[in-house]
Coordinates of C-alpha atoms and ligand atoms in Angstrom, one line a residue:
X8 CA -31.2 10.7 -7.2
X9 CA -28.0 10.2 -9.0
X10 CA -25.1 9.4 -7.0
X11 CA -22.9 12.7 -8.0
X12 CA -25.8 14.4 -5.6
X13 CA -23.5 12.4 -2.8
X14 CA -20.6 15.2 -3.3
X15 CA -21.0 16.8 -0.2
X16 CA -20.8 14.2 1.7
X17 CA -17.9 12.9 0.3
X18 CA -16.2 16.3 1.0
X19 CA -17.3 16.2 4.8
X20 CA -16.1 12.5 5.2
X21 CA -12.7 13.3 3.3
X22 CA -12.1 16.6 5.4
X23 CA -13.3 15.3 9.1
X24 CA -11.4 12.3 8.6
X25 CA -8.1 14.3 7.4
X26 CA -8.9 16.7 10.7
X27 CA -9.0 14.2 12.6
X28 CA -5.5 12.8 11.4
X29 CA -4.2 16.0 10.9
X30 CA -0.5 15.7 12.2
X31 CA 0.8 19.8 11.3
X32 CA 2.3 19.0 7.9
X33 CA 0.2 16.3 6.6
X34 CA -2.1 13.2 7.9
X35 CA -0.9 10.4 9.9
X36 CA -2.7 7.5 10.5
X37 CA -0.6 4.7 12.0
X38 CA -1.2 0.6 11.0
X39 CA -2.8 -0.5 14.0
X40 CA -2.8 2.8 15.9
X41 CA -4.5 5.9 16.9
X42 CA -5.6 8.0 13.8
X43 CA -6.0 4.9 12.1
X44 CA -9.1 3.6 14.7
X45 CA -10.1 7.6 14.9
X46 CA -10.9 7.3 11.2
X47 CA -12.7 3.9 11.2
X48 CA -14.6 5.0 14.6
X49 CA -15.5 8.3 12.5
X50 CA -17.1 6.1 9.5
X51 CA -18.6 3.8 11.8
X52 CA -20.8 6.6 13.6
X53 CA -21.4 8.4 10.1
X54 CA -23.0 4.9 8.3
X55 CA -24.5 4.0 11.5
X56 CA -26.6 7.5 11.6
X57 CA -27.5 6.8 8.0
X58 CA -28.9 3.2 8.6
X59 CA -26.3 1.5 7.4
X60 CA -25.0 -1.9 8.8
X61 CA -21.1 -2.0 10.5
X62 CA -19.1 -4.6 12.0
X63 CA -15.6 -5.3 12.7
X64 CA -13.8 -8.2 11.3
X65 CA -12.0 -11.2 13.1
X66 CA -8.7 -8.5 11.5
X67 CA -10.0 -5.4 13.0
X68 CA -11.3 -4.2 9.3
X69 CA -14.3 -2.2 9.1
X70 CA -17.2 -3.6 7.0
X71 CA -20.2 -1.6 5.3
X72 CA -23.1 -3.1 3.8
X73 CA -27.3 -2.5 3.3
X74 CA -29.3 -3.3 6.7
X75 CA -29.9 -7.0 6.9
X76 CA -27.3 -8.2 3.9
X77 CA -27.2 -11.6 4.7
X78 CA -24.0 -14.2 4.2
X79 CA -24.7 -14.9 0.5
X80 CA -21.9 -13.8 -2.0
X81 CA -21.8 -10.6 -3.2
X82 CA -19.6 -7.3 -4.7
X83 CA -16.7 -6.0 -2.1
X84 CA -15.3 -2.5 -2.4
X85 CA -12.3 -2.0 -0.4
X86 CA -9.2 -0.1 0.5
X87 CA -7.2 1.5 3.6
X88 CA -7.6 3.6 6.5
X89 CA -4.0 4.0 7.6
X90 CA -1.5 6.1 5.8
X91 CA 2.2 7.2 6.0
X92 CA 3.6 9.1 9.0
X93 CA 2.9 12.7 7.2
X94 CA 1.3 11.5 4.3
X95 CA -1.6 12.5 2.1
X96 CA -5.3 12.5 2.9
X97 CA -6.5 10.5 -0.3
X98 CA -4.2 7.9 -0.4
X99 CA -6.9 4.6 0.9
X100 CA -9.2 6.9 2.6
X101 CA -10.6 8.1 -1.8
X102 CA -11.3 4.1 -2.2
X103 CA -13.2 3.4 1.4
X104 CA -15.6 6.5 0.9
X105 CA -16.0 6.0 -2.6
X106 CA -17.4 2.4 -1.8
X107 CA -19.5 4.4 0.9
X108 CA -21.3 6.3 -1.4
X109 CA -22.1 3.4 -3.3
X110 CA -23.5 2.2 -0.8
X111 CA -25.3 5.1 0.3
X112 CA -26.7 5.6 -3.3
X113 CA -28.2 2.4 -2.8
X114 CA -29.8 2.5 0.1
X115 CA -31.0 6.1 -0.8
X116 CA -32.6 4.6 -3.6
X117 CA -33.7 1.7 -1.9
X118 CA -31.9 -0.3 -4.3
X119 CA -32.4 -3.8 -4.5
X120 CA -29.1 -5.7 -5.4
X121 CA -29.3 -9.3 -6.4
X122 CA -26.0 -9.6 -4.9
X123 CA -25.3 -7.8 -2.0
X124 CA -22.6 -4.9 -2.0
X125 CA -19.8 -5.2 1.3
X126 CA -17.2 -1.8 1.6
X127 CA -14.1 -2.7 4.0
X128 CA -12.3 -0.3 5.1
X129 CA -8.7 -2.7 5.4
X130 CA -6.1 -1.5 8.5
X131 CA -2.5 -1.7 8.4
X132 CA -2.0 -1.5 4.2
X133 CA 1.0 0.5 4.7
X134 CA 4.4 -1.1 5.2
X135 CA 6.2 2.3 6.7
X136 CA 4.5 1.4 10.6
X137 CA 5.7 -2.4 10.5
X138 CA 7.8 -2.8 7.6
X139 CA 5.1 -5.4 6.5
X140 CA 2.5 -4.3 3.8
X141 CA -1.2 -5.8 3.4
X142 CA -1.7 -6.5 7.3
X143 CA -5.6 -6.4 7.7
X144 CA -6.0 -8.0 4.6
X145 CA -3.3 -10.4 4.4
X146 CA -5.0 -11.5 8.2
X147 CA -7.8 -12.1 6.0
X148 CA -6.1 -14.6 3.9
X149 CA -4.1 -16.5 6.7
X150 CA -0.9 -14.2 5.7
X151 CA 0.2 -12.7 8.8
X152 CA 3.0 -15.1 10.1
X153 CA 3.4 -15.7 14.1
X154 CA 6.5 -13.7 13.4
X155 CA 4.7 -11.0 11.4
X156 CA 3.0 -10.3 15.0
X157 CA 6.2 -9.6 16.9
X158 CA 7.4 -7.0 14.5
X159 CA 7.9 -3.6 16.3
X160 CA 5.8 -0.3 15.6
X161 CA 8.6 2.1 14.0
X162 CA 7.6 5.0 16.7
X163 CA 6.5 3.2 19.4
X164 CA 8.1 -0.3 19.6
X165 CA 4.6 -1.4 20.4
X166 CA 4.4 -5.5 18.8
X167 CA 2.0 -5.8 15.9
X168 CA 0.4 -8.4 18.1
X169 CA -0.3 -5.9 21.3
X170 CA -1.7 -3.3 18.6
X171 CA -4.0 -5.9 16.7
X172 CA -5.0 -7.1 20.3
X173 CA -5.8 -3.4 21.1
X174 CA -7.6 -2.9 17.5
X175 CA -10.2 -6.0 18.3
X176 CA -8.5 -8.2 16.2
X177 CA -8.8 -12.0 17.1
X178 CA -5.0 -12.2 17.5
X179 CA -5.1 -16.1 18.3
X180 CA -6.4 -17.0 15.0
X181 CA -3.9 -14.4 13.6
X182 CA -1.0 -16.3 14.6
X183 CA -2.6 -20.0 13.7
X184 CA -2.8 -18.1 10.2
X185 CA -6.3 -19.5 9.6
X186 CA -8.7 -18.2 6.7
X187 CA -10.6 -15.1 8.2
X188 CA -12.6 -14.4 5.1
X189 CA -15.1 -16.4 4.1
X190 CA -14.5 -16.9 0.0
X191 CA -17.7 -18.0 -0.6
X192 CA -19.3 -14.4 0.2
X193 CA -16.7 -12.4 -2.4
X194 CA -18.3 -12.6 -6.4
X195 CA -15.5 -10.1 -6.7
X196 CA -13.5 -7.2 -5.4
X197 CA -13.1 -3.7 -6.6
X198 CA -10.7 -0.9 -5.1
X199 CA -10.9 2.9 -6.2
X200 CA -7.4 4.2 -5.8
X201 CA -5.4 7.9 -6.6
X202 CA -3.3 6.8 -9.0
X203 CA 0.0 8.5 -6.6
X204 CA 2.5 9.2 -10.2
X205 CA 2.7 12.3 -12.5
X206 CA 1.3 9.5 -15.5
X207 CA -2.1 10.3 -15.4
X208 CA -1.9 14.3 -14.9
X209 CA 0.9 14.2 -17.8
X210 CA -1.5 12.4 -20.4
X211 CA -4.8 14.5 -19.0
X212 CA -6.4 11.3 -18.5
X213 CA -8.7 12.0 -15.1
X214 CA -9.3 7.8 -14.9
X215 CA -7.5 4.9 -15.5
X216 CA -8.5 0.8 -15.6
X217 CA -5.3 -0.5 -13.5
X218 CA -4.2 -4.0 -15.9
X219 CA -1.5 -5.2 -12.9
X220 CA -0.3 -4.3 -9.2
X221 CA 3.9 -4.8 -8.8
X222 CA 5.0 -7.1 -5.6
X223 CA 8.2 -6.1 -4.1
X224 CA 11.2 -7.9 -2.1
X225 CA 12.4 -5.8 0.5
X226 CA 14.6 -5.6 3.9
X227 CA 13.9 -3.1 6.2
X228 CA 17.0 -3.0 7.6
X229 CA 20.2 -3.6 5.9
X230 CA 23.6 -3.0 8.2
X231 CA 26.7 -2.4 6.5
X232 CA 29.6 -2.8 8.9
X233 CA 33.0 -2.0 8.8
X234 CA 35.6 -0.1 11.0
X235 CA 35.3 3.6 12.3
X236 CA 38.1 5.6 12.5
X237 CA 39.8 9.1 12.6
X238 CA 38.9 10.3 8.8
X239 CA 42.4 12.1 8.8
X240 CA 44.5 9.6 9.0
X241 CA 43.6 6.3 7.7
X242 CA 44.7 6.0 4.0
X243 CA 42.2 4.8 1.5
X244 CA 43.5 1.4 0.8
X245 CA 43.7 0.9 4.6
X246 CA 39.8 2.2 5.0
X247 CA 37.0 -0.1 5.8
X248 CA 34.3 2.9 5.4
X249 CA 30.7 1.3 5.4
X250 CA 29.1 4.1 3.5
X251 CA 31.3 3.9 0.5
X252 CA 30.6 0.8 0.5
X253 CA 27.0 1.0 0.7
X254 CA 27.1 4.0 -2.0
X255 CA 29.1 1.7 -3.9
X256 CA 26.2 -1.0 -3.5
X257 CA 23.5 1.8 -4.7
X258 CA 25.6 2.8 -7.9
X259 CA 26.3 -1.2 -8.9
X260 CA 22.2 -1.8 -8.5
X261 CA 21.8 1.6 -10.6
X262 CA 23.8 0.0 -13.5
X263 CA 21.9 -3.2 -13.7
X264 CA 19.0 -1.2 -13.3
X265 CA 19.8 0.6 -16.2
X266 CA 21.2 -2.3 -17.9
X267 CA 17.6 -4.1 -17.3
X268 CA 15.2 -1.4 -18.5
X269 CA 17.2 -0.8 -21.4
X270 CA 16.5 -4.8 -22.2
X271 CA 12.2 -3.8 -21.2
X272 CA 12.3 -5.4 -18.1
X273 CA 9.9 -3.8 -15.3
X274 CA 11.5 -2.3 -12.6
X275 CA 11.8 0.2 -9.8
X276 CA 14.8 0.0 -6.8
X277 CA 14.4 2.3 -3.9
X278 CA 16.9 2.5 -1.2
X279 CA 14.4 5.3 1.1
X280 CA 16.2 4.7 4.5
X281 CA 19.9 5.4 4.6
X282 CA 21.8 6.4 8.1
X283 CA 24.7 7.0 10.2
X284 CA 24.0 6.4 13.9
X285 CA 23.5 10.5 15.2
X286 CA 24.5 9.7 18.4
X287 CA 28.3 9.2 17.4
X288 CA 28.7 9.9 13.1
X289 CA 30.7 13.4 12.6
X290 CA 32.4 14.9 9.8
X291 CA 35.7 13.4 11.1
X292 CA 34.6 10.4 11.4
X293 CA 34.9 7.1 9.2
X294 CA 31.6 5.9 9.3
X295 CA 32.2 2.2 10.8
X296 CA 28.4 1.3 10.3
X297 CA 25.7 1.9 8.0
X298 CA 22.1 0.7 8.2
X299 CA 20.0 1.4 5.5
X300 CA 16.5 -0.3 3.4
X301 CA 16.6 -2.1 -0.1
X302 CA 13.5 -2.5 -2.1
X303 CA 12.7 -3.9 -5.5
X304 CA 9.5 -3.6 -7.0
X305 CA 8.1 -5.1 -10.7
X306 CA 5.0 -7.0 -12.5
X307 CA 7.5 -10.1 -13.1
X308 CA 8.0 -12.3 -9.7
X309 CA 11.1 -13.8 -12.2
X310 CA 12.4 -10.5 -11.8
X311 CA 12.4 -10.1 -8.2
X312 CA 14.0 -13.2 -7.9
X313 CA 16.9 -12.0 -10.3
X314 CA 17.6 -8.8 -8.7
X315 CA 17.4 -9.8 -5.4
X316 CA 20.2 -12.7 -6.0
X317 CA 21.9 -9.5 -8.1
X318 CA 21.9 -7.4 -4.8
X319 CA 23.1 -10.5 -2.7
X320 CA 26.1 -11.1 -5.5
X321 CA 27.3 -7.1 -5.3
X322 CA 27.2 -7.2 -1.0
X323 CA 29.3 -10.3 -1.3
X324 CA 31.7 -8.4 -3.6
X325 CA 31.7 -5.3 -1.7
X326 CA 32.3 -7.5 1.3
X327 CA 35.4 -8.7 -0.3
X328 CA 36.7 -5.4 -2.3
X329 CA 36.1 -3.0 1.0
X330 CA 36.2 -4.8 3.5
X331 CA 33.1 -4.8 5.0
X332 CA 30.3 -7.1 5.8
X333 CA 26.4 -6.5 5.3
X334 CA 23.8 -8.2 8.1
X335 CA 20.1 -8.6 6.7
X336 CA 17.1 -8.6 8.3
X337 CA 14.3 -10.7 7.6
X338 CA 13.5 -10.5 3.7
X339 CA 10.0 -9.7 2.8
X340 CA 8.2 -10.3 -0.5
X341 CA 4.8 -8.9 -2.2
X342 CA 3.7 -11.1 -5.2
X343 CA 2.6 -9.2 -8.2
X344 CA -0.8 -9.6 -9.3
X345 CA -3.0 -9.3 -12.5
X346 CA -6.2 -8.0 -12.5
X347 CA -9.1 -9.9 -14.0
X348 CA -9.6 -9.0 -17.6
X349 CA -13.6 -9.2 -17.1
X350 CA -13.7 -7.1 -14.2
X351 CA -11.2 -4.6 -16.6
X352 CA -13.9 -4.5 -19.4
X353 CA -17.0 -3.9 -17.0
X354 CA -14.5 -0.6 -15.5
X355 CA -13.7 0.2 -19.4
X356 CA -16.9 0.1 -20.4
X357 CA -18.7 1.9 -17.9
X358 CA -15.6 4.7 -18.4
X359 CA -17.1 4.5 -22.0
X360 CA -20.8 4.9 -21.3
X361 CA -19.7 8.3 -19.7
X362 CA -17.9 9.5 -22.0
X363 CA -14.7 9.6 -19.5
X364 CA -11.2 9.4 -21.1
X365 CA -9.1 6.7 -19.8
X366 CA -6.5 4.6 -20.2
X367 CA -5.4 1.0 -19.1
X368 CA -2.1 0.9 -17.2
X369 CA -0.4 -0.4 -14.1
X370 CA 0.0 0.2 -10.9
X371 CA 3.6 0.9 -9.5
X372 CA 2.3 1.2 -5.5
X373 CA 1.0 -1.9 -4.2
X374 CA -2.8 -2.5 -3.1
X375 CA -4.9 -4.5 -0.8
X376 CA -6.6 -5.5 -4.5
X377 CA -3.5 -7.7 -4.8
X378 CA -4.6 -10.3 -2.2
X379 CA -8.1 -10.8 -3.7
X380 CA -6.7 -11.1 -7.0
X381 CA -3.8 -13.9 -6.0
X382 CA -6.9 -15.8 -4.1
X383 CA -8.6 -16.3 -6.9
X384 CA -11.4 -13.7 -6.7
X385 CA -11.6 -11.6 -9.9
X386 CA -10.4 -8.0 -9.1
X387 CA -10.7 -5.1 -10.6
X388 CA -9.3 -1.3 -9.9
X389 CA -9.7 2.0 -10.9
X390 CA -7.6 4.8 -10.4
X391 CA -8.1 8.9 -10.1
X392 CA -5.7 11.5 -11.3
X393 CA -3.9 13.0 -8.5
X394 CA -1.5 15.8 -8.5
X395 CA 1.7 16.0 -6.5
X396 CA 2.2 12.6 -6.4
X397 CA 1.9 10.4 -3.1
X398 CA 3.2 9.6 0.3
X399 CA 3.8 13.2 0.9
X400 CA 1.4 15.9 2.6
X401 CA 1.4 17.8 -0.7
X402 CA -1.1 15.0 -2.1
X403 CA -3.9 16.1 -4.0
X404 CA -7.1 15.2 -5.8
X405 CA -9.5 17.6 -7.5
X406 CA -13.2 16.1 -6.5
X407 CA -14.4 16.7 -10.2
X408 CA -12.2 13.5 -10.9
X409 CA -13.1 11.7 -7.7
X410 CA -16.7 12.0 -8.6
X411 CA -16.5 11.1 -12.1
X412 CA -14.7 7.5 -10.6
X413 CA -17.0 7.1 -8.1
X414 CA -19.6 7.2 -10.5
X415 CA -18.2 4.9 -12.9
X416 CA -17.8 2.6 -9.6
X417 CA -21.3 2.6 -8.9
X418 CA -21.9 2.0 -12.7
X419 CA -19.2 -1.1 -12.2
X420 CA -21.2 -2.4 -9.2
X421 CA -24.5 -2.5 -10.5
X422 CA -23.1 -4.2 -13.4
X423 CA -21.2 -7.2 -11.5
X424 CA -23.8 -7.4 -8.5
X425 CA -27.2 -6.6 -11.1
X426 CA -28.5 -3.6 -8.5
X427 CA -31.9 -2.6 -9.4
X428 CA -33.1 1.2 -8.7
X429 CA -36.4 1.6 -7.8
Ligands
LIG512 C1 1.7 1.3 -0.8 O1 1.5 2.4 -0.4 C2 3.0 1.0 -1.3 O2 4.0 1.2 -0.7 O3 3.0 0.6 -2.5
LIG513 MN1 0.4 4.2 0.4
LIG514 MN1 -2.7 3.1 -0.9

């Protein structure tokens, strides 16, 4: 058997899994929360039936492998099971079942790897639940911070700590940040991945070998405070209005950003939370306080570093031109990471031996790939065309495409872990 006969059961795992999570406009999965352990609970039940052995890490990640793989190092597939609150279907979910048929092909085939082949399926990737990305696999790595656990769930206030108690996570060893993966049993990690831009759809290209994953610095909660008043009848030199001032902050980091690509520099600056308390803003109001998020994302950590201090320079400015003063929470940082360039070639080539356009590029979202690679472990990812971009419900991936990766992933793995058909 070949493992494109697998199709079908990639569409039943990707549709049960987005009925499952099916929120009326699009999937949602919450870090740590409901849809998240219906998905994993789903997968366990379907590998189970097929023979396939599943435990939960010391993180509360799901882990796939061949019946009796034994400690010894070996290939890992992995991405996430969570998603954005509406978000799309493929976004993590593609990567976790495209390690699945892998691993399906191979015991199908009764396969005999000389390395043996692990698929986790990571919780809490997302950053939208906790404002903190990489959860269940930054556990992995001793990355989760005491104060990472008492972070608040954004619908439910629930603690990151209560919901990785309630996920099976070992919470204690969590918060003494000790190493939950053992590096020894990773040769190396691959992750599958929709690519989530209009790049790939644009240049017809239905792959992609990903060269480098951006970090980010981010707040999650910036508050801009000044003094509300009767819009009428304070004059403008006598106005301390927080969201000029914060508009004023979004135009400044526009120029640089300008400034900066013109000069080649990689970067991207989001400001996707920006509000007015409901309960007392009006149209005759001065807004007296304005909370709102900052993030900067690029390849270069130098970067980061420089913008962030840029953003910091501008409130401090504002502060003094308007008025106003800006409270911060606690500032959170991704590292950028490169992928390894022999994992790259093994992707490349086995894009080559089918024939498969492709093209090397990076990758502007971030990935759980990102904390293998900064470890040490040589990482590798590939990435699917998707149209309609990502984080929305309108996500969407034809399975042509899927295939054709998962295909080349299989190729990938018996290359790196020297699977043998029988
Ligand atoms: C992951 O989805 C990210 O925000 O990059
Ligand atoms: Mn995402
Ligand atoms: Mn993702």
């Amino acid at each position: 058997m070949t493992i494109l006969e697998l199709r079908p059961i990639a569409e039943h795992l990707l549709d049960a899994v987005r009925s499952l999570s099916a929120d009326g406009v699009g999937v949602t999965r919450a870090s740590y929360g409901a849809g998240e352990t219906a998905a994993a609970d789903f997968l366990r039940e379907f590998a189970e039936k097929e023979g396939l052995q599943v435990a939960n890490d010391r993180a509360g990640n799901i882990v796939f492998s061949l019946p009796g793989a034994g400690s010894q190092a070996g290939v890992w597939i992995g991405s996430h099971l969570d998603s954005v609150p509406q978000g799309g279907n493929y976004d993590g979910l593609a990567g976790v079942v495209a390690g699945l048929l892998c691993l399906l092909r191979q015991k199908r085939t009764g396969a005999t790897p000389a390395q043996p082949l692990r698929v986790i399926g990571f919780r809490g990737e997302e950053s939208a639940w906790f404002g903190k990305a990489y959860i269940g696999s930054g556990a992995l790595f001793g990355k989760v911070t005491p104060e990472d656990l008492e972070l608040k769930q954004r619908t439910t206030q629930q603690s990151l700590a209560e919901c990785m108690t309630e996920a099976g996570a070992d919470v204690a060893a969590i918060r003494a940040q000790e190493h939950l993966l053992d590096l020894s049993q990773v040769s190396s990690y691959l992750e599958l991945h929709i690519e989530q831009g209009p790049v790939m759809v644009a240049k017809e290209l239905p792959l992609a070998v990903v060269s480098g994953i951006r970090g980010n610095v981010r707040h999650n909660r910036v508050v801009c405070i000044g003094e509300a008043g009767h819009s009428g009848v304070v004059p403008r030199w006598l106005r301390r209005d927080a969201m000029f001032a914060v508009a004023d902050l979004i135009i400044r980091l526009d120029d640089h950003w300008r400034v900066l690509l013109e000069r080649g520099t990689d970067l991207v600056v989001t400001a996707g939370v920006v509000m007015t308390d409901p309960a007392e803003h009006s149209i005759s109001r001065i807004p007296g306080r304005v909370t709102f998020s900052f993030e900067a994302r690029s390849k270069s950590p130098d970067t980061l570093e420089a913008f962030y201090q840029l953003m910091q320079a501008e409130c401090k400015a504002i502060s003094r031109e308007r008025q106003v003063r800006f409270e911060f929470d606690r500032r959170q940082r991704s590292d950028p990471a490169q992928m390894d360039p022999a994992v790259c070639a093994v992707l490349a080539d086995a894009c080559r031996a089918r024939g498969t356009t492709f093209d090397v590029i990076p990758s502007g979202a971030g990935h759980d790939a990102s904390l293998f690679a900064n470890a040490g472990i040589p990482a590798g990812m590939l990435f699917i065309r998707n149209q309609n971009g990502s984080h929305n419900p309108d996500e969407a991936m034809e399975m042509d495409d899927f295939m054709l990766g998962v295909q080349v992933l299989d190729d990938a793995v018996e290359k790196l872990s020297g699977t043998a058909a029988q």
